Coordinates of C-alpha atoms in Angstrom, one line a residue:
X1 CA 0.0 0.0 0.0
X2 CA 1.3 3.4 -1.2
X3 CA 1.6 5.6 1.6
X4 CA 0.7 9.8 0.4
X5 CA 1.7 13.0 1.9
X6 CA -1.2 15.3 3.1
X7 CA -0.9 17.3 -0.2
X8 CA -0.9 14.0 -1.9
X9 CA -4.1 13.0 -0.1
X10 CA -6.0 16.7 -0.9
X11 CA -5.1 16.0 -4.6
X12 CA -6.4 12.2 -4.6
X13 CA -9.7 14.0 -3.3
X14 CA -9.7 16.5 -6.7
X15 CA -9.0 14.0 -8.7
X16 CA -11.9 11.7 -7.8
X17 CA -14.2 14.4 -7.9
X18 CA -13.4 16.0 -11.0
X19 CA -12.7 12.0 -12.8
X20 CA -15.6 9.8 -10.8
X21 CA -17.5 12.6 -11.2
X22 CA -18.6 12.8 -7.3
X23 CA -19.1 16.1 -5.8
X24 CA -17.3 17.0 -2.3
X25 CA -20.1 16.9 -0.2
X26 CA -20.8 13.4 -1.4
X27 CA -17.4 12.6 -1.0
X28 CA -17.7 13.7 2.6
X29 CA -20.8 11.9 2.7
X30 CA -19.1 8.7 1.6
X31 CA -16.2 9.2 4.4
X32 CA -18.7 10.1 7.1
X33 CA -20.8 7.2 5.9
X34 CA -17.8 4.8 6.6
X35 CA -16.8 5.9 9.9
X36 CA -20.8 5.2 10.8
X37 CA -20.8 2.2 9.8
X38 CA -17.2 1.1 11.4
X39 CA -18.4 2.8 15.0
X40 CA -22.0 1.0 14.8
X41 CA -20.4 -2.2 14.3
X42 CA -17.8 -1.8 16.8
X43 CA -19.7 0.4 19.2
X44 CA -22.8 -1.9 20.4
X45 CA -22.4 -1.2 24.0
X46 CA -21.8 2.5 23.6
X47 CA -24.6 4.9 22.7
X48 CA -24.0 7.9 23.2
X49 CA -21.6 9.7 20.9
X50 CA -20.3 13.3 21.4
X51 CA -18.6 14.8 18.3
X52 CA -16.3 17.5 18.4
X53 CA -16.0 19.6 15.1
X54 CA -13.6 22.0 13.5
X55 CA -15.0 24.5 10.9
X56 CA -13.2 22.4 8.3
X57 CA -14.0 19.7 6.0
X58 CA -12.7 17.4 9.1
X59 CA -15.4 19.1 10.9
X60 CA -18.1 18.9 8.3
X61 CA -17.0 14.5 8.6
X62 CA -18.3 15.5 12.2
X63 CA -21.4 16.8 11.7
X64 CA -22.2 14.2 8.9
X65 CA -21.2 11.3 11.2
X66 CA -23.1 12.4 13.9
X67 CA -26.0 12.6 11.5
X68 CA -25.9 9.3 10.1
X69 CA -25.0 8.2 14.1
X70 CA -28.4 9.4 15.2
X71 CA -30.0 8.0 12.1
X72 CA -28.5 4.5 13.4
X73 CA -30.4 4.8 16.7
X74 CA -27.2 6.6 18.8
X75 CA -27.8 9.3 20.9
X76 CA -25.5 12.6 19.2
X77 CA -24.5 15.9 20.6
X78 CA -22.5 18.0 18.4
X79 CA -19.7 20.7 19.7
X80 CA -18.3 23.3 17.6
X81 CA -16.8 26.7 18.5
X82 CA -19.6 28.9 17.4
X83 CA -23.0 27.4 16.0
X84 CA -23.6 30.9 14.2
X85 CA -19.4 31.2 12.8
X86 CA -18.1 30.6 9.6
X87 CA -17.5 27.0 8.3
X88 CA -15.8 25.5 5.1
X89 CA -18.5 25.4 2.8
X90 CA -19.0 21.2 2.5
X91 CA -19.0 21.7 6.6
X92 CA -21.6 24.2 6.2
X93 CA -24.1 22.1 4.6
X94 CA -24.0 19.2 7.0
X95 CA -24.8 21.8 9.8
X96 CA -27.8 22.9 8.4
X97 CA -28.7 19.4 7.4
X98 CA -28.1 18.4 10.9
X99 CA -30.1 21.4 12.1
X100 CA -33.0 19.3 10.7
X101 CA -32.9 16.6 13.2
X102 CA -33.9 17.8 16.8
X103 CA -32.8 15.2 18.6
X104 CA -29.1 16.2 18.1
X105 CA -27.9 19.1 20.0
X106 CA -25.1 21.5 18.7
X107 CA -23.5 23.1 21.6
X108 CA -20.5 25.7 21.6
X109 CA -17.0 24.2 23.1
X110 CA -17.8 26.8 25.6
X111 CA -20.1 24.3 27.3
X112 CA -17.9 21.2 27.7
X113 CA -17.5 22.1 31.5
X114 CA -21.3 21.4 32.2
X115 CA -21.6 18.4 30.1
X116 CA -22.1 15.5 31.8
X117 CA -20.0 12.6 29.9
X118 CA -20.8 9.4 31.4
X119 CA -18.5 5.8 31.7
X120 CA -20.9 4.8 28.0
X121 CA -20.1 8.0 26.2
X122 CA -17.2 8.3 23.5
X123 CA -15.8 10.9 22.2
X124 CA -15.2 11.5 18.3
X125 CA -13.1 14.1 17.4
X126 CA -13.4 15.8 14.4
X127 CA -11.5 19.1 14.9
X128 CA -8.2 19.0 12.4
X129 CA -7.5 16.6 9.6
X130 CA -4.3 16.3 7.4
X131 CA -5.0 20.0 6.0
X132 CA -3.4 21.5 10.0
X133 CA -0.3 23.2 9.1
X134 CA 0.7 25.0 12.2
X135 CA 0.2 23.7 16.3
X136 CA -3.0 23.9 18.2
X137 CA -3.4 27.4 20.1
X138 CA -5.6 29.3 22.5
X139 CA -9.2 27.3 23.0
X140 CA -8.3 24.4 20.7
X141 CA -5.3 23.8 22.3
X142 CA -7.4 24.2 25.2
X143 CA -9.9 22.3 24.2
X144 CA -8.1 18.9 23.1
X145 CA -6.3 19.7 26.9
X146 CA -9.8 18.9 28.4
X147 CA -10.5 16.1 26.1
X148 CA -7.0 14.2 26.5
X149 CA -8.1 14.6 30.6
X150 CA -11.1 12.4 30.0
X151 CA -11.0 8.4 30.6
X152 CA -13.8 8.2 27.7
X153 CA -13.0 5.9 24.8
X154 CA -12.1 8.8 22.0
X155 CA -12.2 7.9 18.0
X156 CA -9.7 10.2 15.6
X157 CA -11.7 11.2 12.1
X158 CA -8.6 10.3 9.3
X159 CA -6.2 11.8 12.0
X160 CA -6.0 13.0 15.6
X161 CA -6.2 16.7 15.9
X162 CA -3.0 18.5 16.6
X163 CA -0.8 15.6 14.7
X164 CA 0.7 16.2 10.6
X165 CA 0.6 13.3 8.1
X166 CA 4.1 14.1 7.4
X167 CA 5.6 15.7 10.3
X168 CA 7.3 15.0 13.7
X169 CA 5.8 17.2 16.5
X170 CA 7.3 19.7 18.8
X171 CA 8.2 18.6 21.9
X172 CA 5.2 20.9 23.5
X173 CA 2.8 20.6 21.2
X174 CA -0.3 19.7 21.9
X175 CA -2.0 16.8 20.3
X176 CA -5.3 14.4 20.8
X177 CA -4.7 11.0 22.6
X178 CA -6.8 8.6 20.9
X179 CA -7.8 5.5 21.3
X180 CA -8.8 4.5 17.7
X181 CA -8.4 6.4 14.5
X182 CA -10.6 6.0 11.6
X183 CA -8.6 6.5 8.5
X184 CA -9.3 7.4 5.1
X185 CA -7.9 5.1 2.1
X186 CA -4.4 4.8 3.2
X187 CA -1.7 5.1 6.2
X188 CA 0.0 8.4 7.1
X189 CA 3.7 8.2 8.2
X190 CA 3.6 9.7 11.1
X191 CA 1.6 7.1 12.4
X192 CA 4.4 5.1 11.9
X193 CA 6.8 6.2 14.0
X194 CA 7.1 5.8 17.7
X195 CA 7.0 9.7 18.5
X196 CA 4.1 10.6 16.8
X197 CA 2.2 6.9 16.6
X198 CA 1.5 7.1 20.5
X199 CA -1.0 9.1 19.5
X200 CA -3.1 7.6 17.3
X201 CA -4.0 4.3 19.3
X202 CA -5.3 1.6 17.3
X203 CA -5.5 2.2 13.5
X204 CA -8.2 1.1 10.7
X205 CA -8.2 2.4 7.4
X206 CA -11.2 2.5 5.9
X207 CA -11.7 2.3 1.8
X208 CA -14.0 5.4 0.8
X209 CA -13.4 4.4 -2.8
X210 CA -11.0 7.4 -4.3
X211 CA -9.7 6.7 -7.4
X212 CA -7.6 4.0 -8.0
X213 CA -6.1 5.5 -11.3
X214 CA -4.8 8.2 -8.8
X215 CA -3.4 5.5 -5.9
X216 CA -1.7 3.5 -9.2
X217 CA 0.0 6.7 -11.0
X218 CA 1.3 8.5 -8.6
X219 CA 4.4 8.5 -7.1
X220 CA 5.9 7.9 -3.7
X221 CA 8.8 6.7 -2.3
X222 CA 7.1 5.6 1.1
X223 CA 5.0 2.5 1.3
X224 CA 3.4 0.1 4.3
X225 CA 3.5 -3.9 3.7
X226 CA 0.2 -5.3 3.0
X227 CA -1.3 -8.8 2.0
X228 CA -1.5 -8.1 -1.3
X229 CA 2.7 -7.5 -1.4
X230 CA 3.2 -10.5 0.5
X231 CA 0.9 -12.5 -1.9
X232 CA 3.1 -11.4 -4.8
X233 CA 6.5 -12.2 -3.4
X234 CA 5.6 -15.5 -2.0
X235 CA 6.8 -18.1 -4.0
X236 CA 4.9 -21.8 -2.9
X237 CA 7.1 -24.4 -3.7
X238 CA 7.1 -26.9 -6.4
X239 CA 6.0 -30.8 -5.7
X240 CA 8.4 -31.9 -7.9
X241 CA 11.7 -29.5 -6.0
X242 CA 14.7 -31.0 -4.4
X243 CA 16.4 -29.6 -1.5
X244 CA 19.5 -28.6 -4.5
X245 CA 16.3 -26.1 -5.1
X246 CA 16.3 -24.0 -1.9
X247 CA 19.6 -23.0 -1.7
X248 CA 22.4 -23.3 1.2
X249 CA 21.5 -21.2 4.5
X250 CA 24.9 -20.8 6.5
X251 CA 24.4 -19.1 9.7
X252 CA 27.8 -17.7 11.5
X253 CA 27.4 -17.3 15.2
X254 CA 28.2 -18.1 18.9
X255 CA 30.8 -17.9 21.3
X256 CA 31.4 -19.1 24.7
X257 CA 28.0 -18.2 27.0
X258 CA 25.9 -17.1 24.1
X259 CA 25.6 -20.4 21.7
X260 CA 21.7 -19.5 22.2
X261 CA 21.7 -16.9 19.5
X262 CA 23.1 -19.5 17.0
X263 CA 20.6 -21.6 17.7
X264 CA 17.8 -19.7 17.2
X265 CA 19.2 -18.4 13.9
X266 CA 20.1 -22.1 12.9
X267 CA 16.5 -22.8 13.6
X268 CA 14.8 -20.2 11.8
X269 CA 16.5 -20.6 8.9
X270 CA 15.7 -23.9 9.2
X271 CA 11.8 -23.1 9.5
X272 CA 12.3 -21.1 6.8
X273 CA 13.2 -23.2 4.3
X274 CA 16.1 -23.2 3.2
X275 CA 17.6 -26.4 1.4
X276 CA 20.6 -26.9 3.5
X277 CA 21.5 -25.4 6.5
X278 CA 24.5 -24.9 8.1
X279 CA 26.0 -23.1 11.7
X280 CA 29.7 -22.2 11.6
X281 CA 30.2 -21.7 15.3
X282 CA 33.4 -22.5 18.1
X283 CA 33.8 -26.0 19.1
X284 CA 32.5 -25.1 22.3
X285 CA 28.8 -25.0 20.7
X286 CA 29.0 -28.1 19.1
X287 CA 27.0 -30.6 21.4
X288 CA 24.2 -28.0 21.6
X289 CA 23.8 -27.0 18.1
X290 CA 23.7 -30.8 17.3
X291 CA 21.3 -31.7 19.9
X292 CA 19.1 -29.0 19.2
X293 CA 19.2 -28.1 15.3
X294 CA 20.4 -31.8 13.8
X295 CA 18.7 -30.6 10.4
X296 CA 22.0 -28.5 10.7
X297 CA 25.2 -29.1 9.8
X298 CA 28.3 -27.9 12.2
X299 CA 31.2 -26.1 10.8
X300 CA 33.8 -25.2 13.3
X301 CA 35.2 -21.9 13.6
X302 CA 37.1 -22.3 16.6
X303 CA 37.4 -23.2 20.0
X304 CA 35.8 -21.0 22.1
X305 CA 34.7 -17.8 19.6
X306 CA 34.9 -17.4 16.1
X307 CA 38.4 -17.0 14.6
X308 CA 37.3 -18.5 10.9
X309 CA 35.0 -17.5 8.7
X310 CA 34.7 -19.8 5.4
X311 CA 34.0 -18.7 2.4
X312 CA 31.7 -20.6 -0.2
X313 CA 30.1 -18.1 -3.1
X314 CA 27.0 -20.5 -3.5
X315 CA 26.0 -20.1 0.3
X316 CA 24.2 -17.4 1.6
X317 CA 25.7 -16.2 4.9
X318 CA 24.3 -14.8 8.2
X319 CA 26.9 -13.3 10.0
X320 CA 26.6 -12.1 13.5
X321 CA 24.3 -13.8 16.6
X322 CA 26.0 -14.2 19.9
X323 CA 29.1 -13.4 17.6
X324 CA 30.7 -11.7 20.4
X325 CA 33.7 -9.1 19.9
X326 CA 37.1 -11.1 20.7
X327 CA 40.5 -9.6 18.8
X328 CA 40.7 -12.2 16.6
X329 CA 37.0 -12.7 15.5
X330 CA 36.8 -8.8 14.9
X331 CA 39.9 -9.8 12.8
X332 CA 38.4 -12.7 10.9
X333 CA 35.5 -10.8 10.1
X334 CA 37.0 -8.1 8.5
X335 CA 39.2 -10.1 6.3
X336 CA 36.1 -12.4 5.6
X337 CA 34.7 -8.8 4.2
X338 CA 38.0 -7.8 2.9
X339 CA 37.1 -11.2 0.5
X340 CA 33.7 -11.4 0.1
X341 CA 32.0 -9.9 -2.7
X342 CA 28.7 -11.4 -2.9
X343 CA 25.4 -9.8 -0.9
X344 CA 25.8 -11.5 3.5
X345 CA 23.3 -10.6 6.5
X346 CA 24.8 -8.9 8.8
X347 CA 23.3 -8.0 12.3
X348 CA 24.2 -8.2 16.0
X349 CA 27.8 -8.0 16.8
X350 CA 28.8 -8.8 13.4
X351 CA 27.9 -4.8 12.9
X352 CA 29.3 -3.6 16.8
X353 CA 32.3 -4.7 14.8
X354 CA 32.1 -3.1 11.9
X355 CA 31.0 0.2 13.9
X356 CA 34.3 0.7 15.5
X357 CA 35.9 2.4 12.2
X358 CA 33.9 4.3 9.9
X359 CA 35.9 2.9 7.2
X360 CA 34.5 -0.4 8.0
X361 CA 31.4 0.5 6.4
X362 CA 33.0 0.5 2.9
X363 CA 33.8 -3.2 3.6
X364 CA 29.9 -4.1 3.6
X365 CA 29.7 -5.7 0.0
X366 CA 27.0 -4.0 -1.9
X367 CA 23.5 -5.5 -1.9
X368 CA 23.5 -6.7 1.7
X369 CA 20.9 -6.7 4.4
X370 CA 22.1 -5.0 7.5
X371 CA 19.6 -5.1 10.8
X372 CA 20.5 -2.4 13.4
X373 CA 18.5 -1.7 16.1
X374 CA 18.3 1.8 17.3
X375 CA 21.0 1.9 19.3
X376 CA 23.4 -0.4 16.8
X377 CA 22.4 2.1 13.8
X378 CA 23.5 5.1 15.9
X379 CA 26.6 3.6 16.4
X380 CA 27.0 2.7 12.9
X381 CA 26.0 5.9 11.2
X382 CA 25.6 8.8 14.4
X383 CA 22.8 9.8 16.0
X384 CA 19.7 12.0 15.2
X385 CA 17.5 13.6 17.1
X386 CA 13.8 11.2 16.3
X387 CA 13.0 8.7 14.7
X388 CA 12.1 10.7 11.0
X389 CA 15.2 12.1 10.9
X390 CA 16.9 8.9 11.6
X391 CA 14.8 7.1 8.6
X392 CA 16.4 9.8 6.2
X393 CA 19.9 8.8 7.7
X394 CA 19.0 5.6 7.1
X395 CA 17.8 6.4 3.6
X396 CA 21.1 8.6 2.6
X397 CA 23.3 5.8 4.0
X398 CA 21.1 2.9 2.1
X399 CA 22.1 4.7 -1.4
X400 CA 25.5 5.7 -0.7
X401 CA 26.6 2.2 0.6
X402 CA 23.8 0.8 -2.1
X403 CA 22.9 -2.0 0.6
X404 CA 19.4 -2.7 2.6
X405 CA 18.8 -1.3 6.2
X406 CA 16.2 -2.9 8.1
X407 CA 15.9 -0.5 11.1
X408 CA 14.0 -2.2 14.0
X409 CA 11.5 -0.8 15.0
X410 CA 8.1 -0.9 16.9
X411 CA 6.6 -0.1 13.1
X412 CA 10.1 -1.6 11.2
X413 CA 11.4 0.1 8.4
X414 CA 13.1 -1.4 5.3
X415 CA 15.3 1.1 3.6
X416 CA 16.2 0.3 0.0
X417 CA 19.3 1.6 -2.1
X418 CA 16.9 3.2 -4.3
X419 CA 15.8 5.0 -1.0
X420 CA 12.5 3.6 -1.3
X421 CA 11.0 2.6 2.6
X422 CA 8.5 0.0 3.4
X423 CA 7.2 0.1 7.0
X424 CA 6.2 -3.4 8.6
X425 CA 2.7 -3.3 10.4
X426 CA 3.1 -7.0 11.7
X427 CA 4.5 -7.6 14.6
X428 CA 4.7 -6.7 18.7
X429 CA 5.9 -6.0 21.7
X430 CA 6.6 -9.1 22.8
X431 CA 9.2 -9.0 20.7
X432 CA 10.9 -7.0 22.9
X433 CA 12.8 -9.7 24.2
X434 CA 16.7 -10.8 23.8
X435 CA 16.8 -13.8 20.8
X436 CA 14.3 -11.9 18.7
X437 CA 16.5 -10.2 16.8
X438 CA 18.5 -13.6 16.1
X439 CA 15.3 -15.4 14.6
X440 CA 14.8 -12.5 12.4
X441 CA 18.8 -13.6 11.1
X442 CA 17.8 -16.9 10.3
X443 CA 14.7 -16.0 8.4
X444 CA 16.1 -13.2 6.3
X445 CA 19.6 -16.0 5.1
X446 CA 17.0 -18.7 4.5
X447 CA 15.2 -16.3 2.1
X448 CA 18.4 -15.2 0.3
X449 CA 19.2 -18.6 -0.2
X450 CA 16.2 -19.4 -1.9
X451 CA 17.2 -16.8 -4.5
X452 CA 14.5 -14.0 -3.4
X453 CA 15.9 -10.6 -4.5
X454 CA 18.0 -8.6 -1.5
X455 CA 14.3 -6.5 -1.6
X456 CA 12.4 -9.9 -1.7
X457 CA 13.7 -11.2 1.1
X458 CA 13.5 -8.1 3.5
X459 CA 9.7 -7.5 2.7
X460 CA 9.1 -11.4 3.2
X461 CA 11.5 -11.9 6.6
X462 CA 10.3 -8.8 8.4
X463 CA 6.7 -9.5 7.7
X464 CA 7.5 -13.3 8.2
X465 CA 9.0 -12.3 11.5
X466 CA 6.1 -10.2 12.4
X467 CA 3.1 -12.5 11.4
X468 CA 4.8 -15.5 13.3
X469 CA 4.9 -12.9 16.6
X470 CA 1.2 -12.1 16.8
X471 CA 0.3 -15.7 16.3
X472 CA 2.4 -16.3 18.9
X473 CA 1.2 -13.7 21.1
X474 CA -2.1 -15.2 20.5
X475 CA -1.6 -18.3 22.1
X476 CA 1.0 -17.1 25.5
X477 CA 0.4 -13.2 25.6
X478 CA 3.1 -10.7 24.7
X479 CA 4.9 -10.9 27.9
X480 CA 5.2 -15.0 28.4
X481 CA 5.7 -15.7 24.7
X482 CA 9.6 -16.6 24.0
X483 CA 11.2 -16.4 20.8
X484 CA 11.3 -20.1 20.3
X485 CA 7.5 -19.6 20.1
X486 CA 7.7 -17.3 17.3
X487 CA 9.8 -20.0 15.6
X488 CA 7.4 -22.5 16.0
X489 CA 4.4 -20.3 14.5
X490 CA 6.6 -19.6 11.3
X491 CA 5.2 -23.1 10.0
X492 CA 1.4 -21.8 11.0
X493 CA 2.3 -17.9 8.7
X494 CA 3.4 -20.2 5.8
X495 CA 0.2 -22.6 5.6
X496 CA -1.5 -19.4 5.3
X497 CA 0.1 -18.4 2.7
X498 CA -0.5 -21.4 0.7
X499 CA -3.8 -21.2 1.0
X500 CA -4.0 -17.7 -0.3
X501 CA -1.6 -19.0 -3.5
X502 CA -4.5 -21.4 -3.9
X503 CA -7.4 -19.5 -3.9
X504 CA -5.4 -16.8 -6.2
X505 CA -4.7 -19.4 -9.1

């Protein structure tokens, strides 16, 4: 899904009116109509709705929703600033359509302090959409103040008021806590990103039918993984493949004390698919990489840490859980790169190595997968000051280096060397655990084995990695669920995809 900047968005509404033809108040209608519908599905134990409206087209959503609302059987009351002010002209007519029905009352904002807003009532807020170009002030900023005070259930319109599509916010700005937001067509980046996403609470994104001519011609260099990407980069497997088909998965990790993160790489990649698999990793691993992954094969690489890193062109290498930072693995590693040519994964210590001289970076053969977390990317590349201006980092150092970054992330960002970025929306906190990142590892060198393309295989493994977590959350919660249970739901992500492949034929 193609993700559009706010003047991106303004312009998809032109162009449906002006190409459907549809007019803008029954474009408005057809937005409003959808949010009705979602909150009367949703909303059965609630009935009492109290909608707080801009004098904007965001505003005249408001009034239409809590039109249709009542029309559904809800009880609505309606707040604006001034019944008798000026309103956009779309808002305009849904206030004196509105004016129509007695049973909804349209109050000033004036009056919130003697409403009485019981444990039933939710707020829907309607004040600002993607069109605010400056912070809230005097009795908006106010206003949302009062409303963020409230323990109400509150639903966004398209976006919560105070908060730019595009844009990080000020450290004292003032912005609408929601607890669902109800928006139009397609994602906005900023609720992507962990600064600005707190705000927005759970997201749905509702299809109000603008054109699709528009959403397929246009251009953007910002997009959010969805099925129907998945769908056509999975590639079900042949019933008459070999094992010589799925290429050779070797994962390089371990050292004394941390042999775990090999594992969990080993098996991933295993779960993964790849044809063969296997674990160069000390002698001091052995027993428990054979016990616990013998699909794998064991290649030592020395007694206690890694000191040798073999080289085979054919095999597509994973360099770096529970690597560990010993003299002479940070010196077999960087003659390994000093060699190597084709595309590796690297993540973990593999790049706390490479971070310790910038000139390092230039070592990193060109069409590789690095996976930094926050912390691992600011040592690789410096720090920024949020999370937007460390995806244009990200996006400078992608092109220069011409390799993929996956920045983790609680919404994960793949970074292409085209500087194209596709954010993740699978996934959750439970993978907030040590062993996580590891699995991830294994998936993304199984992938490369099996000869998906460098951006193939970062779309697939991060949404593979993500899909497997919230089945897994399913079953222990986020905070029991380990990352061997992750593992084991990988199995679970990929009979679901062969179900879709079947249906699609």
């Amino acid at each position: 899904m193609k993700i559009f900047t706010a003047e991106q968005i303004r312009s998809w509404d032109q162009f449906t009116i002006s190409h459907e033809p549809v007019s803008s108040v029954q474009l408005m209608e057809r937005a409003s109509m959808a949010v009705a519908n979602w909150i009367s599905d949703h909303c059965k134990n609630h009935k009492k709705m109290v909608v707080f409206c801009g004098n904007g087209n965001n505003g005249g959503d408001g009034l239409a929703i809590a039109r249709l609302l009542y029309l559904k059987g809800f009880d609505a009351d309606v707040f604006v600033d001034d019944p008798k002010g000026r309103f956009s002209d779309d808002a305009l007519v849904n206030l004196k359509r509105l004016r129509d029905f007695s049973g909804v009352s349209v109050r000033k904002f004036s009056d919130i302090e003697q409403y009485y807003f019981d444990d039933k009532t939710i707020i829907i807020d309607a004040l600002f959409g993607t069109g605010l170009s400056r912070p809230l002030e005097g009795k908006y900023r106010l206003l949302v103040d009062q409303l963020n005070q409230k323990d109400n259930i509150k639903i966004s319109v398209d976006i919560p008021s105070g908060l730019s599509a595009d844009e990080m916010p000020g450290d004292h700005d003032m912005l609408l806590k929601a607890d669902y937001t109800l928006s139009f067509q397609c994602w906005k980046r900023s609720f992507l990103h962990p600064e600005s996403g707190q705000y927005t609470g759970e997201i749905v994104i509702l299809d109000i039918n603008l054109s699709k001519e528009y959403s397929e011609t246009t251009q953007t260099e910002y997009f959010v993984i969805d099925d129907s990407l998945i769908e056509n980069i999975f590639k079900p497997r042949s019933d008459f493949s070999h094992k010589g088909n799925y290429g050779r998965a070797v994962i390089v990790g371990g050292s004394y004390g941390k042999i775990g993160a090999a594992v969990l790489a080993t098996r991933s990649a295993l779960k993964t698919g790849a044809g063969l698999t296997f674990t160069i990793a000390p002698e001091c691993g052995y027993e428990i990489l054979q016990t616990s992954c013998p699909e794998a094969m064991f290649m030592k690489g020395g007694k206690d840490f890694i000191t040798e890193f073999e080289e085979d062109k054919d095999f597509a290498y994973g360099i770096g859980p529970g690597l560990g930072t010993h003299p002479e693995t940070e010196k077999g590693l960087l003659d390994f790169l000093k060699r190597r040519t084709d595309p590796l994964i690297l993540d973990a210590d593999a790049l706390n190595i490479i971070s310790k001289d910038e000139k390092n970076l230039k070592l990193i053969p060109q069409r590789s997968i690095i996976t930094p977390h926050p912390k691992e990317f600011e040592r690789l590349f410096g720090s920024t000051d949020n999370s937007f201006k460390r995806l244009e980092l990200a996006r400078d150092k992608a092109q220069e280096l011409n390799i993929y970054i996956i920045l983790k992330d609680h919404h994960t960002q793949i970074i292409t060397p085209d500087r194209n970025v596709y954010y993740n929306i699978t996934g959750n906190a439970g993978l907030a655990k040590g062993g996580s990142g590891d699995i991830l590892t294994g998936i993304l060198t199984s992938l490369s084995s099996q000869r998906y393309s460098g951006e193939q295989t970062c779309i697939l493994g991060v949404w593979l990695h993500g899909r497997a977590a919230d089945l897994a959350s399913e079953k222990h919660s986020k905070e029991a669920m380990l990352p061997t249970d992750v593992i084991d739901e990988l199995g679970t992500v990929f009979q679901e995809l062969n179900r879709k492949s079947v249906r699609n034929l």
